[in-house]
Amino acid sequence: MSDPGAVPLAAVFTPNPDHPLTWTGLFGFLILIVGIGIVVLGAVLSVALVRGIQDRKWGGYVIGPLVTAIGLAVSYGGVQLL
């Protein structure tokens, strides 16, 4: 039962005027999430390659950190778009 004298309130979303919602912000957030995923993949790859086969070449030490660096660069680009 509602009070007849009550004022109905609407749920209105008011964004922060200093940070308007734009497509750039959305794509920046998505790029940030993808970059974080690449960083995690690079970290897992680093651990897996170092703990893996004992007869390894220099590539086993380089591929994981290289993927991690690429992920950090992608994440930085996403942050810059936010």
Short mmCIF file of N, CA and C in Angstrom, two decimals, residues 1-79:
data_model
loop_
_atom_site.label_atom_id
_atom_site.label_comp_id
_atom_site.label_asym_id
_atom_site.label_seq_id
_atom_site.Cartn_x
_atom_site.Cartn_y
_atom_site.Cartn_z
N MET A 1 0.82 -1.16 0.00
CA MET A 1 0.00 0.00 0.00
C MET A 1 0.88 1.24 0.00
N SER A 2 0.64 2.15 -0.91
CA SER A 2 1.46 3.34 -0.97
C SER A 2 0.73 4.52 -0.33
N ASP A 3 1.51 5.43 0.16
CA ASP A 3 0.99 6.63 0.79
C ASP A 3 0.53 7.58 -0.32
N PRO A 4 -0.73 8.07 -0.28
CA PRO A 4 -1.20 8.94 -1.35
C PRO A 4 -0.46 10.28 -1.41
N GLY A 5 0.16 10.71 -0.33
CA GLY A 5 0.86 11.98 -0.33
C GLY A 5 2.34 11.85 -0.67
N ALA A 6 2.81 10.62 -0.92
CA ALA A 6 4.23 10.41 -1.19
C ALA A 6 4.56 10.83 -2.62
N VAL A 7 5.75 11.30 -2.80
CA VAL A 7 6.22 11.71 -4.12
C VAL A 7 6.94 10.52 -4.75
N PRO A 8 6.52 10.11 -5.94
CA PRO A 8 7.22 8.99 -6.58
C PRO A 8 8.60 9.45 -7.07
N LEU A 9 9.59 8.63 -6.80
CA LEU A 9 10.95 8.95 -7.20
C LEU A 9 11.37 8.05 -8.36
N ALA A 10 11.98 8.64 -9.32
CA ALA A 10 12.44 7.87 -10.46
C ALA A 10 13.92 7.55 -10.28
N ALA A 11 14.31 6.40 -10.75
CA ALA A 11 15.71 6.02 -10.72
C ALA A 11 16.39 6.65 -11.93
N VAL A 12 17.12 7.72 -11.68
CA VAL A 12 17.75 8.47 -12.76
C VAL A 12 19.25 8.35 -12.60
N PHE A 13 19.92 7.98 -13.68
CA PHE A 13 21.38 7.88 -13.68
C PHE A 13 21.96 9.21 -14.15
N THR A 14 22.74 9.82 -13.30
CA THR A 14 23.39 11.07 -13.68
C THR A 14 24.89 10.84 -13.68
N PRO A 15 25.52 10.81 -14.86
CA PRO A 15 26.95 10.56 -14.92
C PRO A 15 27.75 11.75 -14.41
N ASN A 16 28.98 11.50 -14.09
CA ASN A 16 29.88 12.55 -13.64
C ASN A 16 30.18 13.46 -14.85
N PRO A 17 29.94 14.76 -14.76
CA PRO A 17 30.19 15.63 -15.91
C PRO A 17 31.67 15.74 -16.28
N ASP A 18 32.56 15.42 -15.33
CA ASP A 18 33.99 15.46 -15.63
C ASP A 18 34.45 14.25 -16.44
N HIS A 19 33.69 13.16 -16.39
CA HIS A 19 34.02 11.94 -17.12
C HIS A 19 32.79 11.46 -17.88
N PRO A 20 32.50 12.03 -19.03
CA PRO A 20 31.31 11.61 -19.76
C PRO A 20 31.47 10.19 -20.31
N LEU A 21 30.35 9.49 -20.40
CA LEU A 21 30.37 8.15 -20.95
C LEU A 21 30.44 8.23 -22.46
N THR A 22 31.50 7.72 -23.04
CA THR A 22 31.69 7.77 -24.48
C THR A 22 32.12 6.39 -24.97
N TRP A 23 32.12 6.22 -26.30
CA TRP A 23 32.59 4.97 -26.88
C TRP A 23 34.08 4.80 -26.61
N THR A 24 34.81 5.90 -26.55
CA THR A 24 36.25 5.81 -26.29
C THR A 24 36.51 5.21 -24.92
N GLY A 25 35.74 5.62 -23.93
CA GLY A 25 35.90 5.05 -22.59
C GLY A 25 35.56 3.57 -22.55
N LEU A 26 34.52 3.19 -23.27
CA LEU A 26 34.14 1.77 -23.31
C LEU A 26 35.24 0.94 -23.96
N PHE A 27 35.75 1.40 -25.12
CA PHE A 27 36.80 0.65 -25.80
C PHE A 27 38.09 0.66 -24.98
N GLY A 28 38.36 1.75 -24.29
CA GLY A 28 39.53 1.79 -23.41
C GLY A 28 39.43 0.77 -22.30
N PHE A 29 38.25 0.64 -21.72
CA PHE A 29 38.04 -0.35 -20.66
C PHE A 29 38.19 -1.77 -21.21
N LEU A 30 37.63 -2.02 -22.40
CA LEU A 30 37.75 -3.36 -22.99
C LEU A 30 39.21 -3.68 -23.33
N ILE A 31 39.95 -2.70 -23.85
CA ILE A 31 41.36 -2.91 -24.16
C ILE A 31 42.15 -3.16 -22.88
N LEU A 32 41.80 -2.46 -21.80
CA LEU A 32 42.45 -2.68 -20.52
C LEU A 32 42.23 -4.12 -20.04
N ILE A 33 41.01 -4.61 -20.15
CA ILE A 33 40.70 -5.98 -19.72
C ILE A 33 41.48 -6.99 -20.57
N VAL A 34 41.55 -6.78 -21.88
CA VAL A 34 42.31 -7.68 -22.76
C VAL A 34 43.79 -7.63 -22.40
N GLY A 35 44.32 -6.45 -22.14
CA GLY A 35 45.72 -6.31 -21.75
C GLY A 35 46.04 -7.03 -20.46
N ILE A 36 45.15 -6.95 -19.49
CA ILE A 36 45.36 -7.65 -18.22
C ILE A 36 45.36 -9.16 -18.46
N GLY A 37 44.49 -9.63 -19.35
CA GLY A 37 44.48 -11.05 -19.69
C GLY A 37 45.78 -11.49 -20.34
N ILE A 38 46.34 -10.65 -21.20
CA ILE A 38 47.62 -10.97 -21.85
C ILE A 38 48.75 -10.97 -20.82
N VAL A 39 48.71 -10.07 -19.86
CA VAL A 39 49.73 -10.04 -18.80
C VAL A 39 49.68 -11.33 -17.99
N VAL A 40 48.48 -11.76 -17.63
CA VAL A 40 48.34 -13.00 -16.87
C VAL A 40 48.83 -14.19 -17.70
N LEU A 41 48.49 -14.21 -18.98
CA LEU A 41 48.96 -15.27 -19.86
C LEU A 41 50.49 -15.27 -19.94
N GLY A 42 51.09 -14.10 -20.04
CA GLY A 42 52.55 -14.01 -20.08
C GLY A 42 53.20 -14.50 -18.79
N ALA A 43 52.59 -14.19 -17.66
CA ALA A 43 53.14 -14.64 -16.38
C ALA A 43 53.05 -16.17 -16.26
N VAL A 44 51.92 -16.72 -16.65
CA VAL A 44 51.76 -18.18 -16.61
C VAL A 44 52.72 -18.84 -17.58
N LEU A 45 52.87 -18.25 -18.75
CA LEU A 45 53.78 -18.79 -19.76
C LEU A 45 55.22 -18.74 -19.27
N SER A 46 55.59 -17.68 -18.57
CA SER A 46 56.95 -17.57 -18.03
C SER A 46 57.24 -18.69 -17.04
N VAL A 47 56.31 -18.90 -16.13
CA VAL A 47 56.50 -19.94 -15.12
C VAL A 47 56.50 -21.32 -15.78
N ALA A 48 55.61 -21.55 -16.72
CA ALA A 48 55.52 -22.86 -17.35
C ALA A 48 56.76 -23.18 -18.17
N LEU A 49 57.29 -22.18 -18.87
CA LEU A 49 58.46 -22.45 -19.70
C LEU A 49 59.74 -22.62 -18.87
N VAL A 50 59.85 -21.91 -17.77
CA VAL A 50 61.05 -22.05 -16.94
C VAL A 50 61.02 -23.36 -16.17
N ARG A 51 59.84 -23.80 -15.73
CA ARG A 51 59.74 -25.03 -14.96
C ARG A 51 59.58 -26.26 -15.85
N GLY A 52 59.51 -26.06 -17.15
CA GLY A 52 59.24 -27.16 -18.07
C GLY A 52 60.45 -28.01 -18.38
N ILE A 53 60.71 -28.18 -19.64
CA ILE A 53 61.76 -29.06 -20.12
C ILE A 53 63.13 -28.56 -19.66
N GLN A 54 63.98 -29.47 -19.21
CA GLN A 54 65.30 -29.08 -18.70
C GLN A 54 66.27 -28.70 -19.83
N ASP A 55 66.10 -29.28 -20.99
CA ASP A 55 66.97 -28.95 -22.12
C ASP A 55 66.30 -27.86 -22.95
N ARG A 56 66.42 -26.63 -22.50
CA ARG A 56 65.74 -25.53 -23.18
C ARG A 56 66.75 -24.54 -23.75
N LYS A 57 66.29 -23.86 -24.74
CA LYS A 57 67.12 -22.85 -25.40
C LYS A 57 66.79 -21.48 -24.78
N TRP A 58 67.37 -20.43 -25.33
CA TRP A 58 67.16 -19.08 -24.80
C TRP A 58 65.72 -18.62 -25.01
N GLY A 59 65.00 -19.18 -25.99
CA GLY A 59 63.63 -18.77 -26.25
C GLY A 59 62.68 -19.07 -25.11
N GLY A 60 62.99 -20.12 -24.35
CA GLY A 60 62.16 -20.46 -23.19
C GLY A 60 62.20 -19.40 -22.11
N TYR A 61 63.27 -18.63 -22.09
CA TYR A 61 63.40 -17.56 -21.10
C TYR A 61 62.87 -16.22 -21.62
N VAL A 62 62.68 -16.10 -22.90
CA VAL A 62 62.35 -14.81 -23.50
C VAL A 62 60.87 -14.68 -23.84
N ILE A 63 60.24 -15.76 -24.24
CA ILE A 63 58.86 -15.69 -24.74
C ILE A 63 57.88 -15.20 -23.67
N GLY A 64 57.96 -15.72 -22.46
CA GLY A 64 57.04 -15.32 -21.39
C GLY A 64 57.14 -13.84 -21.03
N PRO A 65 58.35 -13.34 -20.75
CA PRO A 65 58.47 -11.90 -20.47
C PRO A 65 58.08 -11.01 -21.65
N LEU A 66 58.33 -11.49 -22.88
CA LEU A 66 57.94 -10.71 -24.05
C LEU A 66 56.41 -10.58 -24.13
N VAL A 67 55.70 -11.68 -23.89
CA VAL A 67 54.24 -11.63 -23.89
C VAL A 67 53.74 -10.74 -22.75
N THR A 68 54.39 -10.80 -21.61
CA THR A 68 54.02 -9.94 -20.48
C THR A 68 54.22 -8.47 -20.83
N ALA A 69 55.32 -8.15 -21.48
CA ALA A 69 55.58 -6.76 -21.88
C ALA A 69 54.55 -6.28 -22.90
N ILE A 70 54.17 -7.14 -23.82
CA ILE A 70 53.13 -6.76 -24.79
C ILE A 70 51.81 -6.50 -24.07
N GLY A 71 51.48 -7.35 -23.10
CA GLY A 71 50.26 -7.15 -22.32
C GLY A 71 50.28 -5.85 -21.53
N LEU A 72 51.43 -5.51 -20.98
CA LEU A 72 51.54 -4.24 -20.25
C LEU A 72 51.37 -3.05 -21.20
N ALA A 73 51.91 -3.15 -22.40
CA ALA A 73 51.76 -2.07 -23.37
C ALA A 73 50.30 -1.92 -23.80
N VAL A 74 49.61 -3.03 -24.00
CA VAL A 74 48.19 -2.97 -24.38
C VAL A 74 47.38 -2.38 -23.23
N SER A 75 47.67 -2.79 -22.01
CA SER A 75 46.96 -2.25 -20.84
C SER A 75 47.19 -0.74 -20.70
N TYR A 76 48.42 -0.32 -20.93
CA TYR A 76 48.73 1.11 -20.86
C TYR A 76 47.93 1.90 -21.91
N GLY A 77 47.81 1.33 -23.10
CA GLY A 77 47.00 1.98 -24.13
C GLY A 77 45.54 2.08 -23.72
N GLY A 78 45.03 1.04 -23.07
CA GLY A 78 43.64 1.09 -22.59
C GLY A 78 43.45 2.14 -21.50
N VAL A 79 44.42 2.26 -20.62
CA VAL A 79 44.32 3.28 -19.57
C VAL A 79 44.36 4.67 -20.16
#
